[in-house]
Amino acid sequence: MRRFARMARLLLVDDSASVRSVLASRLREKGFEVEEAKDGALGAELALARPPDVVVTDLWMPGISGVQLCRLLRSEVRTRDVPVILVTGESDRRSRFWARCAGAAAYVTKTDSTGLMAALAALGPFAARAHSGTPAATARGTIHERLSSRLDAALFESVVAGEVRALAQGDGEAELVFRGLARLASEIAGYRWLALQIPRGQAFLHAHPETRVACEAEARAALRLESEREVFTLLDDRTLFGRTAEPLVAEVRVGPGTAGAIALGPSERGASIEDRQLVSILANELRGPLRVVALVEDARRLAMIDPLTGLWNRRAFSDAMDREIHRAERHSHALSVLMLDVDHFKNVNDSYGHEAGDLVLRGIAATVQRIARRSDLVGRWGGEEFVVGLGHAAEAGARVAAERLRKAIRETPFALPDGQTLHVTASIGVSLAGRGESLDVVLARADQAMYLAKSRGRDRVETTRPSENIP
Ligand code: GH3
Ligand code: MG
Ligand code: MG
């Protein structure tokens, strides 16, 4: 057993006089200066008055238990670094779990004196640990009151934590998580606004309708949102109405990364201790719900993407085009679709191999994206067929875009890994959406136009038009 540089001060708490005397003499033999307490309340008073190097306490005692004593010492500034070893008659799983949760340094059985000595040795040398600070200010209430308020705080924290965690039980919709969060937070605290930001996802704000603009500006600044990020706002006239105070911001950390951030605009009196506590509990407990949101969003994104080219797959393209068709109807603007099919693509596979074919498809996808405007919708329809939705483009404009695309494809060389270069061409069908037409009808016509281009010699653009156009 290691000898300590100076006599280490040990506080021994046990309600049994005989256990105390046996343990104390064994510890003194090992060179500890031992102070004894016959119950948890006395132990807490002694420890707070003059923090020892280490506390060894019985787990089950009438009145304040060893676990409660441990929690109390952990939560007091003067004693939060004093290690506590919990000693019990016999080991059981639940006590061990409870001891760990309370922040005990070790958990040993009374019958196992080498276990206690080993635990003490593992904590030493104690000389390095200096307990500075003035003696405890006269107690703010009795030990029992203090303990009870600590337990209240712990209970509050665990109840709020449970409520926040329950927000993860939705279907991973960020908006539902935020609605639940706003309901919970506004029940607990009065604030001007509450905001949540999810990386790559949405940002949310809960604010009073009349101060919405100012609150949004404050929340944007607090969460450092780029100006193009949209903020979904939940208006609520029960949130506080008042002047600006310095906001509280906390990141929701998951491992080395971030799952988002929350911010709270406090009442004009400024952030209270309770506000700070709430924000810190929320930031901690939102990790689970936000991880679920991120997983659901990732899964959704993956389900939309064609893995070979990174373009939207057929379903994602169709969904986006359906929305685009409705918008075009509503605002009476033109909408066109291009259907592109690579010419003699089977030959590429047959002559150069499937890998080369994949490389060409990826290259064509990149060309289509390069030529398309940011507002155009680009997808892989399947195999060697690609589709482009062009908003605000009537026949002439769509033809120009299709020609530009056709030329870009025939002019882009593909360098194969074996050093060969190859060129491909594509046939493109253009179709203008007619009033009241479904996507299927517009696409079927683009397909017909594409086949017309094939039959007229390939590497061409052909058009079909509906009887009545949208504008
Ligand atoms: P056409 O000019 O008439 O369009 O002739 P084509 O050879 O391009 O037409 P066809 O439809 O006969 O052949 C399409 C080929 O595209 C057949 C298929 O094996 C190939 N293909 C489809 N998807 C993929 C893919 O993901 N990777 C590769 N490498 N080939 C694919
Ligand atoms: Mg084809
Ligand atoms: Mg083809």
Short mmCIF file of C-alpha atoms and ligand atoms in Angstrom, two decimals:
data_model
loop_
_atom_site.label_atom_id
_atom_site.label_comp_id
_atom_site.label_asym_id
_atom_site.label_seq_id
_atom_site.Cartn_x
_atom_site.Cartn_y
_atom_site.Cartn_z
CA MET A 1 0.00 0.00 0.00
CA ARG A 2 1.27 3.42 -0.97
CA ARG A 3 2.31 5.81 1.82
CA PHE A 4 0.98 9.31 1.46
CA ALA A 5 3.24 12.34 1.61
CA ARG A 6 1.20 13.87 4.39
CA MET A 7 -1.41 12.34 6.51
CA ALA A 8 -4.55 12.15 4.39
CA ARG A 9 -7.73 13.29 6.12
CA LEU A 10 -10.54 10.81 5.84
CA LEU A 11 -14.12 11.29 6.94
CA LEU A 12 -15.78 8.03 7.94
CA VAL A 13 -19.59 8.00 8.10
CA ASP A 14 -21.43 4.97 9.48
CA ASP A 15 -24.40 4.61 11.79
CA SER A 16 -22.95 1.50 13.48
CA ALA A 17 -20.49 2.35 16.25
CA SER A 18 -18.85 -1.06 16.07
CA VAL A 19 -18.32 -0.94 12.30
CA ARG A 20 -16.96 2.59 12.68
CA SER A 21 -14.49 1.61 15.34
CA VAL A 22 -13.18 -1.44 13.44
CA LEU A 23 -12.85 0.47 10.18
CA ALA A 24 -11.40 3.59 11.80
CA SER A 25 -8.64 1.71 13.56
CA ARG A 26 -7.76 -0.18 10.38
CA LEU A 27 -7.60 3.10 8.48
CA ARG A 28 -5.51 4.79 11.15
CA GLU A 29 -3.10 1.87 10.98
CA LYS A 30 -2.77 2.63 7.28
CA GLY A 31 -1.79 6.19 8.08
CA PHE A 32 -5.04 8.10 7.67
CA GLU A 33 -6.19 10.85 9.96
CA VAL A 34 -9.78 9.70 10.53
CA GLU A 35 -12.71 11.83 11.57
CA GLU A 36 -15.95 9.97 12.39
CA ALA A 37 -19.61 10.84 11.90
CA LYS A 38 -22.51 8.75 13.14
CA ASP A 39 -24.97 9.76 10.45
CA GLY A 40 -25.27 11.39 7.03
CA ALA A 41 -26.36 14.81 8.30
CA LEU A 42 -23.37 15.10 10.63
CA GLY A 43 -21.11 13.77 7.88
CA ALA A 44 -22.38 16.48 5.50
CA GLU A 45 -21.86 19.23 8.12
CA LEU A 46 -18.30 18.11 8.86
CA ALA A 47 -17.43 17.73 5.20
CA LEU A 48 -18.80 21.15 4.28
CA ALA A 49 -17.14 22.85 7.25
CA ARG A 50 -13.72 21.39 6.49
CA PRO A 51 -13.57 19.32 3.30
CA PRO A 52 -11.58 16.11 3.90
CA ASP A 53 -9.37 14.40 1.29
CA VAL A 54 -11.80 11.55 0.99
CA VAL A 55 -15.14 10.42 2.40
CA VAL A 56 -15.88 6.79 3.19
CA THR A 57 -19.56 6.32 3.93
CA ASP A 58 -22.00 3.56 4.65
CA LEU A 59 -24.59 3.23 1.90
CA TRP A 60 -27.69 2.51 3.95
CA MET A 61 -28.14 4.63 7.07
CA PRO A 62 -31.29 5.92 8.71
CA GLY A 63 -32.00 9.55 7.80
CA ILE A 64 -29.69 10.70 5.05
CA SER A 65 -28.31 7.74 3.11
CA GLY A 66 -24.79 7.44 1.76
CA VAL A 67 -26.09 7.96 -1.77
CA GLN A 68 -27.88 11.17 -0.74
CA LEU A 69 -24.78 12.36 1.10
CA CYS A 70 -22.72 11.67 -2.00
CA ARG A 71 -25.15 13.63 -4.22
CA LEU A 72 -25.13 16.53 -1.78
CA LEU A 73 -21.31 16.67 -1.63
CA ARG A 74 -21.12 16.45 -5.43
CA SER A 75 -23.43 19.42 -5.81
CA GLU A 76 -21.71 21.74 -3.28
CA VAL A 77 -18.87 23.84 -4.63
CA ARG A 78 -16.61 23.18 -1.64
CA THR A 79 -16.89 19.43 -1.75
CA ARG A 80 -17.58 18.62 -5.38
CA ASP A 81 -14.03 17.32 -5.93
CA VAL A 82 -13.89 15.28 -2.72
CA PRO A 83 -14.07 11.62 -3.72
CA VAL A 84 -16.69 9.54 -1.94
CA ILE A 85 -16.33 5.78 -1.44
CA LEU A 86 -19.60 4.04 -0.68
CA VAL A 87 -19.42 1.00 1.59
CA THR A 88 -22.21 -1.50 1.95
CA GLY A 89 -22.98 -4.71 3.83
CA GLU A 90 -23.39 -6.79 0.76
CA SER A 91 -23.03 -5.98 -2.86
CA ASP A 92 -26.08 -5.84 -5.04
CA ARG A 93 -26.45 -4.55 -8.55
CA ARG A 94 -28.97 -1.88 -7.82
CA SER A 95 -26.89 -0.27 -5.05
CA ARG A 96 -23.85 -0.34 -7.31
CA PHE A 97 -25.84 1.37 -10.08
CA TRP A 98 -27.28 3.92 -7.67
CA ALA A 99 -23.82 4.65 -6.27
CA ARG A 100 -22.40 5.25 -9.73
CA CYS A 101 -25.29 7.54 -10.64
CA ALA A 102 -24.71 9.54 -7.46
CA GLY A 103 -21.13 10.18 -8.56
CA ALA A 104 -19.33 7.88 -6.09
CA ALA A 105 -15.65 7.28 -6.79
CA ALA A 106 -15.91 3.62 -5.75
CA TYR A 107 -18.28 1.12 -4.27
CA VAL A 108 -16.97 -1.62 -1.95
CA THR A 109 -18.35 -4.13 0.55
CA LYS A 110 -17.59 -3.94 4.27
CA THR A 111 -16.32 -7.50 4.35
CA ASP A 112 -13.75 -6.71 1.67
CA SER A 113 -11.19 -4.56 3.47
CA THR A 114 -8.57 -5.01 0.74
CA GLY A 115 -11.18 -3.62 -1.69
CA LEU A 116 -11.50 -0.47 0.38
CA MET A 117 -7.72 -0.08 0.65
CA ALA A 118 -7.31 -0.61 -3.08
CA ALA A 119 -9.98 1.99 -3.80
CA LEU A 120 -8.21 4.45 -1.48
CA ALA A 121 -4.84 3.73 -3.08
CA ALA A 122 -6.35 4.28 -6.51
CA LEU A 123 -7.47 7.75 -5.43
CA GLY A 124 -4.17 8.81 -3.80
CA PRO A 125 -1.87 10.55 -3.34
CA PHE A 126 -4.10 12.99 -1.55
CA ALA A 127 -1.38 15.54 -0.78
CA ALA A 128 -1.75 16.92 -4.29
CA ARG A 129 -5.35 17.78 -3.66
CA ALA A 130 -5.48 21.06 -1.80
CA HIS A 131 -8.84 22.27 -0.64
CA SER A 132 -8.75 25.97 -0.71
CA GLY A 133 -11.46 28.38 0.14
CA THR A 134 -12.82 29.88 3.25
CA PRO A 135 -14.71 27.73 5.72
CA ALA A 136 -18.28 27.20 4.66
CA ALA A 137 -20.38 30.28 5.02
CA THR A 138 -22.94 29.69 7.71
CA ALA A 139 -25.24 27.15 6.27
CA ARG A 140 -28.02 28.40 4.05
CA GLY A 141 -30.52 26.33 5.96
CA THR A 142 -30.05 22.98 7.57
CA ILE A 143 -28.43 20.04 5.86
CA HIS A 144 -31.88 18.51 5.42
CA GLU A 145 -33.22 21.59 3.67
CA ARG A 146 -30.17 21.75 1.48
CA LEU A 147 -30.45 18.14 0.58
CA SER A 148 -34.13 18.47 -0.12
CA SER A 149 -33.59 21.41 -2.46
CA ARG A 150 -30.81 19.48 -4.25
CA LEU A 151 -33.12 16.52 -4.63
CA ASP A 152 -35.86 18.80 -5.92
CA ALA A 153 -33.45 20.21 -8.51
CA ALA A 154 -32.39 16.70 -9.52
CA LEU A 155 -36.00 15.59 -9.75
CA PHE A 156 -36.92 18.66 -11.83
CA GLU A 157 -34.01 17.97 -14.14
CA SER A 158 -34.93 14.34 -14.58
CA VAL A 159 -38.61 15.13 -15.21
CA VAL A 160 -37.74 17.77 -17.83
CA ALA A 161 -35.18 15.38 -19.32
CA GLY A 162 -37.85 12.69 -19.61
CA GLU A 163 -40.25 15.10 -21.31
CA VAL A 164 -37.62 16.22 -23.82
CA ARG A 165 -36.62 12.63 -24.54
CA ALA A 166 -40.25 11.80 -25.21
CA LEU A 167 -40.09 14.27 -28.11
CA ALA A 168 -37.95 11.68 -29.92
CA GLN A 169 -40.90 9.32 -30.01
CA GLY A 170 -42.51 11.15 -32.92
CA ASP A 171 -41.62 10.15 -36.45
CA GLY A 172 -38.49 12.27 -36.56
CA GLU A 173 -40.24 15.36 -37.94
CA ALA A 174 -38.17 18.36 -36.86
CA GLU A 175 -41.25 20.57 -36.73
CA LEU A 176 -43.03 18.26 -34.29
CA VAL A 177 -39.96 18.16 -32.07
CA PHE A 178 -39.87 21.94 -32.01
CA ARG A 179 -43.59 22.28 -31.31
CA GLY A 180 -43.22 19.93 -28.34
CA LEU A 181 -40.12 21.76 -27.18
CA ALA A 182 -41.83 25.16 -27.32
CA ARG A 183 -44.85 23.82 -25.41
CA LEU A 184 -42.62 22.37 -22.70
CA ALA A 185 -40.20 25.31 -22.41
CA SER A 186 -42.94 27.92 -22.25
CA GLU A 187 -44.61 25.98 -19.45
CA ILE A 188 -41.40 26.18 -17.45
CA ALA A 189 -39.95 29.58 -18.30
CA GLY A 190 -41.12 32.99 -19.46
CA TYR A 191 -39.10 34.10 -22.48
CA ARG A 192 -39.39 36.40 -25.49
CA TRP A 193 -38.35 33.78 -27.96
CA LEU A 194 -36.97 30.29 -28.25
CA ALA A 195 -35.13 29.08 -31.36
CA LEU A 196 -33.74 25.80 -32.62
CA GLN A 197 -31.39 25.18 -35.51
CA ILE A 198 -30.60 21.84 -37.13
CA PRO A 199 -27.51 21.53 -39.33
CA ARG A 200 -28.47 21.30 -43.03
CA GLY A 201 -32.10 21.28 -41.87
CA GLN A 202 -34.63 23.82 -40.81
CA ALA A 203 -34.49 26.56 -38.22
CA PHE A 204 -37.43 27.24 -35.89
CA LEU A 205 -38.61 30.15 -33.80
CA HIS A 206 -41.27 30.51 -31.11
CA ALA A 207 -42.18 34.15 -30.58
CA HIS A 208 -44.90 36.70 -30.00
CA PRO A 209 -46.70 37.81 -33.21
CA GLU A 210 -46.04 41.49 -32.53
CA THR A 211 -42.31 41.19 -31.89
CA ARG A 212 -41.75 38.51 -34.48
CA VAL A 213 -39.47 40.53 -36.75
CA ALA A 214 -37.18 41.70 -33.96
CA CYS A 215 -37.16 38.22 -32.39
CA GLU A 216 -36.27 36.59 -35.69
CA ALA A 217 -33.37 39.01 -36.17
CA GLU A 218 -32.10 38.28 -32.65
CA ALA A 219 -32.48 34.51 -33.09
CA ARG A 220 -30.70 34.62 -36.46
CA ALA A 221 -27.80 36.51 -34.92
CA ALA A 222 -27.65 34.24 -31.87
CA LEU A 223 -27.66 31.05 -33.96
CA ARG A 224 -25.53 32.60 -36.73
CA LEU A 225 -28.02 31.63 -39.43
CA GLU A 226 -27.13 32.52 -42.99
CA SER A 227 -29.59 34.96 -44.52
CA GLU A 228 -30.90 32.39 -47.03
CA ARG A 229 -31.81 29.91 -44.27
CA GLU A 230 -35.56 29.91 -43.81
CA VAL A 231 -36.95 30.18 -40.29
CA PHE A 232 -40.21 28.41 -39.51
CA THR A 233 -42.00 30.56 -36.94
CA LEU A 234 -44.52 29.42 -34.39
CA LEU A 235 -46.44 32.49 -33.30
CA ASP A 236 -47.83 32.52 -29.78
CA ASP A 237 -49.19 35.50 -27.89
CA ARG A 238 -48.35 33.85 -24.57
CA THR A 239 -44.62 34.39 -25.12
CA LEU A 240 -43.33 37.54 -23.42
CA PHE A 241 -43.53 40.86 -25.04
CA GLY A 242 -40.73 43.23 -24.20
CA ARG A 243 -37.30 44.58 -24.89
CA THR A 244 -34.20 42.72 -25.92
CA ALA A 245 -31.93 41.02 -23.41
CA GLU A 246 -28.72 39.11 -24.08
CA PRO A 247 -29.74 35.69 -25.47
CA LEU A 248 -28.58 32.32 -24.16
CA VAL A 249 -27.17 29.92 -26.75
CA ALA A 250 -26.19 26.28 -26.34
CA GLU A 251 -24.96 23.79 -28.85
CA VAL A 252 -26.45 20.30 -28.89
CA ARG A 253 -23.32 18.19 -29.09
CA VAL A 254 -23.25 14.60 -30.27
CA GLY A 255 -19.81 13.06 -29.91
CA PRO A 256 -17.35 15.28 -31.76
CA GLY A 257 -20.08 16.76 -33.95
CA THR A 258 -23.11 18.90 -33.51
CA ALA A 259 -26.79 18.00 -33.79
CA GLY A 260 -27.95 21.61 -33.71
CA ALA A 261 -28.19 24.54 -31.35
CA ILE A 262 -30.85 26.17 -29.24
CA ALA A 263 -31.15 29.76 -28.19
CA LEU A 264 -33.44 31.57 -25.80
CA GLY A 265 -34.21 35.28 -25.74
CA PRO A 266 -34.92 35.95 -22.07
CA SER A 267 -37.33 38.49 -20.63
CA GLU A 268 -36.08 42.06 -20.47
CA ARG A 269 -34.77 41.48 -16.92
CA GLY A 270 -32.10 39.26 -18.48
CA ALA A 271 -31.45 35.54 -18.14
CA SER A 272 -32.15 34.05 -14.72
CA ILE A 273 -30.36 31.08 -13.19
CA GLU A 274 -33.45 29.01 -14.02
CA ASP A 275 -33.29 30.11 -17.68
CA ARG A 276 -29.65 29.02 -17.82
CA GLN A 277 -30.46 25.71 -16.20
CA LEU A 278 -33.31 25.12 -18.60
CA VAL A 279 -31.18 25.85 -21.67
CA SER A 280 -28.45 23.56 -20.43
CA ILE A 281 -30.91 20.71 -19.69
CA LEU A 282 -32.54 21.17 -23.10
CA ALA A 283 -29.20 21.22 -24.94
CA ASN A 284 -28.23 18.02 -23.17
CA GLU A 285 -31.49 16.16 -23.61
CA LEU A 286 -32.18 17.25 -27.17
CA ARG A 287 -29.32 15.06 -28.33
CA GLY A 288 -31.58 12.02 -28.62
CA PRO A 289 -34.49 13.70 -30.42
CA LEU A 290 -32.20 15.61 -32.79
CA ARG A 291 -30.25 12.48 -33.61
CA VAL A 292 -33.52 10.82 -34.61
CA VAL A 293 -34.39 13.87 -36.74
CA ALA A 294 -30.98 13.71 -38.46
CA LEU A 295 -31.32 9.98 -39.13
CA VAL A 296 -34.78 10.39 -40.58
CA GLU A 297 -33.62 13.28 -42.78
CA ASP A 298 -30.59 11.30 -43.96
CA ALA A 299 -32.79 8.32 -44.79
CA ARG A 300 -35.19 10.61 -46.65
CA ARG A 301 -32.34 12.20 -48.60
CA LEU A 302 -30.87 8.80 -49.46
CA ALA A 303 -34.25 7.55 -50.66
CA MET A 304 -34.34 10.46 -53.13
CA ILE A 305 -30.88 10.12 -54.60
CA ASP A 306 -29.68 7.87 -57.41
CA PRO A 307 -26.52 6.32 -55.98
CA LEU A 308 -24.59 6.14 -59.27
CA THR A 309 -24.96 9.76 -60.36
CA GLY A 310 -26.02 11.60 -57.22
CA LEU A 311 -28.99 13.04 -59.15
CA TRP A 312 -32.58 12.80 -57.96
CA ASN A 313 -34.07 9.41 -58.70
CA ARG A 314 -37.30 8.93 -60.61
CA ARG A 315 -39.55 9.25 -57.55
CA ALA A 316 -37.90 12.38 -56.18
CA PHE A 317 -37.94 13.99 -59.63
CA SER A 318 -41.62 13.13 -60.10
CA ASP A 319 -42.57 14.53 -56.68
CA ALA A 320 -40.71 17.77 -57.34
CA MET A 321 -42.16 18.05 -60.86
CA ASP A 322 -45.71 17.52 -59.57
CA ARG A 323 -45.23 20.50 -57.28
CA GLU A 324 -43.68 22.47 -60.13
CA ILE A 325 -46.65 21.72 -62.40
CA HIS A 326 -49.07 23.04 -59.77
CA ARG A 327 -46.99 26.17 -59.30
CA ALA A 328 -46.87 26.76 -63.05
CA GLU A 329 -50.68 26.39 -63.23
CA ARG A 330 -51.22 28.75 -60.32
CA HIS A 331 -48.89 31.46 -61.58
CA SER A 332 -49.56 30.82 -65.26
CA HIS A 333 -45.98 30.39 -66.25
CA ALA A 334 -44.57 27.99 -68.81
CA LEU A 335 -43.00 24.67 -67.94
CA SER A 336 -41.09 22.25 -70.16
CA VAL A 337 -39.54 18.84 -69.80
CA LEU A 338 -36.51 17.34 -71.54
CA MET A 339 -36.15 13.57 -71.87
CA LEU A 340 -32.61 12.55 -72.77
CA ASP A 341 -31.47 9.08 -73.85
CA VAL A 342 -27.84 8.22 -74.59
CA ASP A 343 -27.34 6.94 -78.12
CA HIS A 344 -26.12 3.37 -78.66
CA PHE A 345 -25.21 3.15 -75.02
CA LYS A 346 -25.32 -0.63 -75.17
CA ASN A 347 -22.23 -0.42 -77.40
CA VAL A 348 -20.33 1.46 -74.67
CA ASN A 349 -20.98 -1.36 -72.23
CA ASP A 350 -20.27 -4.03 -74.83
CA SER A 351 -17.02 -2.49 -76.10
CA TYR A 352 -15.52 -0.96 -72.97
CA GLY A 353 -17.21 -2.80 -70.11
CA HIS A 354 -19.88 -1.95 -67.58
CA GLU A 355 -17.46 0.12 -65.45
CA ALA A 356 -16.76 2.40 -68.40
CA GLY A 357 -20.53 2.62 -68.94
CA ASP A 358 -20.98 3.75 -65.33
CA LEU A 359 -18.24 6.32 -65.74
CA VAL A 360 -19.99 7.72 -68.84
CA LEU A 361 -23.33 7.91 -67.00
CA ARG A 362 -21.72 9.83 -64.14
CA GLY A 363 -20.07 12.16 -66.64
CA ILE A 364 -23.34 12.80 -68.46
CA ALA A 365 -25.06 13.51 -65.16
CA ALA A 366 -22.36 16.09 -64.40
CA THR A 367 -22.78 17.67 -67.85
CA VAL A 368 -26.55 17.91 -67.45
CA GLN A 369 -26.13 19.57 -64.08
CA ARG A 370 -23.51 21.95 -65.41
CA ILE A 371 -25.71 23.04 -68.30
CA ALA A 372 -28.95 23.24 -66.33
CA ARG A 373 -29.86 26.38 -64.43
CA ARG A 374 -29.97 26.30 -60.63
CA SER A 375 -33.74 26.46 -60.70
CA ASP A 376 -34.07 23.52 -63.12
CA LEU A 377 -34.95 20.09 -61.78
CA VAL A 378 -32.57 17.32 -62.88
CA GLY A 379 -33.08 13.60 -62.40
CA ARG A 380 -32.04 10.16 -63.63
CA TRP A 381 -35.16 8.58 -65.05
CA GLY A 382 -33.53 5.14 -65.19
CA GLY A 383 -30.80 3.31 -67.14
CA GLU A 384 -29.25 5.81 -69.58
CA GLU A 385 -32.21 8.20 -69.50
CA PHE A 386 -32.16 11.60 -67.85
CA VAL A 387 -34.89 14.18 -67.32
CA VAL A 388 -34.81 17.93 -66.83
CA GLY A 389 -37.70 20.14 -65.73
CA LEU A 390 -37.39 23.73 -66.93
CA GLY A 391 -39.51 26.29 -65.13
CA HIS A 392 -40.43 29.53 -66.98
CA ALA A 393 -39.33 27.94 -70.26
CA ALA A 394 -41.69 27.84 -73.23
CA GLU A 395 -40.94 25.92 -76.41
CA ALA A 396 -38.24 28.17 -77.88
CA GLY A 397 -36.36 28.46 -74.60
CA ALA A 398 -36.58 24.73 -73.91
CA ARG A 399 -35.28 23.92 -77.40
CA VAL A 400 -32.32 26.23 -76.89
CA ALA A 401 -31.54 24.56 -73.56
CA ALA A 402 -31.86 21.11 -75.16
CA GLU A 403 -29.55 22.04 -78.04
CA ARG A 404 -26.97 23.41 -75.63
CA LEU A 405 -27.15 20.17 -73.67
CA ARG A 406 -26.89 18.01 -76.81
CA LYS A 407 -23.78 19.91 -77.96
CA ALA A 408 -22.15 19.79 -74.52
CA ILE A 409 -22.60 16.01 -74.40
CA ARG A 410 -21.14 15.34 -77.85
CA GLU A 411 -18.20 17.66 -77.08
CA THR A 412 -17.32 16.22 -73.67
CA PRO A 413 -14.69 13.48 -73.93
CA PHE A 414 -14.66 10.62 -71.42
CA ALA A 415 -11.22 9.50 -70.31
CA LEU A 416 -11.25 5.81 -69.44
CA PRO A 417 -8.85 4.39 -66.84
CA ASP A 418 -6.93 2.51 -69.56
CA GLY A 419 -6.10 5.79 -71.32
CA GLN A 420 -8.68 5.57 -74.11
CA THR A 421 -10.96 8.51 -74.76
CA LEU A 422 -14.50 8.14 -75.91
CA HIS A 423 -17.34 10.35 -77.04
CA VAL A 424 -21.06 9.75 -76.87
CA THR A 425 -24.12 11.53 -78.18
CA ALA A 426 -27.67 11.76 -76.92
CA SER A 427 -31.14 12.21 -78.34
CA ILE A 428 -33.42 14.67 -76.57
CA GLY A 429 -37.18 15.03 -76.63
CA VAL A 430 -38.71 18.35 -75.56
CA SER A 431 -42.26 18.68 -74.35
CA LEU A 432 -44.17 21.69 -73.15
CA ALA A 433 -46.69 21.16 -70.34
CA GLY A 434 -50.26 21.91 -71.37
CA ARG A 435 -52.94 23.36 -69.13
CA GLY A 436 -54.33 20.75 -66.75
CA GLU A 437 -51.95 18.03 -67.93
CA SER A 438 -50.49 15.53 -65.52
CA LEU A 439 -46.78 14.83 -65.34
CA ASP A 440 -47.34 11.39 -66.92
CA VAL A 441 -48.89 12.96 -70.00
CA VAL A 442 -46.12 15.55 -70.39
CA LEU A 443 -43.41 12.94 -69.93
CA ALA A 444 -45.05 10.50 -72.37
CA ARG A 445 -44.95 13.24 -74.98
CA ALA A 446 -41.29 14.03 -74.22
CA ASP A 447 -40.60 10.31 -74.66
CA GLN A 448 -42.33 10.29 -78.04
CA ALA A 449 -40.26 13.31 -79.10
CA MET A 450 -37.10 11.54 -77.96
CA TYR A 451 -37.98 8.46 -80.04
CA LEU A 452 -38.64 10.73 -82.98
CA ALA A 453 -35.09 12.08 -82.54
CA LYS A 454 -33.78 8.50 -82.49
CA SER A 455 -35.63 7.59 -85.66
CA ARG A 456 -34.42 10.73 -87.40
CA GLY A 457 -30.80 9.80 -86.88
CA ARG A 458 -29.97 10.37 -83.17
CA ASP A 459 -27.82 13.20 -81.70
CA ARG A 460 -30.86 15.43 -82.28
CA VAL A 461 -33.51 17.43 -80.48
CA GLU A 462 -37.20 17.01 -81.34
CA THR A 463 -40.27 18.66 -79.89
CA THR A 464 -43.90 17.84 -79.43
CA ARG A 465 -46.37 20.33 -78.11
CA PRO A 466 -49.76 20.02 -76.47
CA SER A 467 -52.90 21.40 -78.06
CA GLU A 468 -53.10 24.11 -75.40
CA ASN A 469 -50.09 25.48 -73.48
CA ILE A 470 -50.23 26.70 -69.88
CA PRO A 471 -49.77 30.47 -70.45
P1 GH3 B 1 -30.41 3.77 -78.45
O1 GH3 B 1 -29.50 4.67 -79.19
O2 GH3 B 1 -31.52 3.26 -79.29
O3 GH3 B 1 -30.91 4.38 -77.19
O4 GH3 B 1 -29.55 2.50 -78.07
P2 GH3 B 1 -29.05 2.06 -76.64
O5 GH3 B 1 -28.02 1.02 -76.83
O6 GH3 B 1 -28.65 3.25 -75.86
O7 GH3 B 1 -30.38 1.52 -76.03
P3 GH3 B 1 -30.75 0.29 -75.16
O8 GH3 B 1 -31.97 0.67 -74.41
O9 GH3 B 1 -30.80 -0.93 -76.02
O10 GH3 B 1 -29.55 0.07 -74.18
C1 GH3 B 1 -29.44 0.76 -72.96
C2 GH3 B 1 -28.31 0.12 -72.21
O11 GH3 B 1 -28.02 0.85 -71.02
C3 GH3 B 1 -28.61 -1.29 -71.81
C4 GH3 B 1 -28.21 -1.34 -70.33
O12 GH3 B 1 -27.42 -2.45 -70.04
C5 GH3 B 1 -27.46 -0.09 -70.13
N1 GH3 B 1 -27.57 0.40 -68.78
C6 GH3 B 1 -28.69 0.72 -68.12
N2 GH3 B 1 -28.38 1.15 -66.85
C7 GH3 B 1 -27.03 1.09 -66.73
C8 GH3 B 1 -26.12 1.42 -65.69
O13 GH3 B 1 -26.47 1.83 -64.58
N3 GH3 B 1 -24.79 1.24 -65.93
C9 GH3 B 1 -24.35 0.78 -67.14
N4 GH3 B 1 -23.04 0.65 -67.30
N5 GH3 B 1 -25.19 0.46 -68.14
C10 GH3 B 1 -26.51 0.63 -67.95
MG MG B 2 -32.93 3.83 -73.23
MG MG B 3 -30.09 4.70 -75.31
#
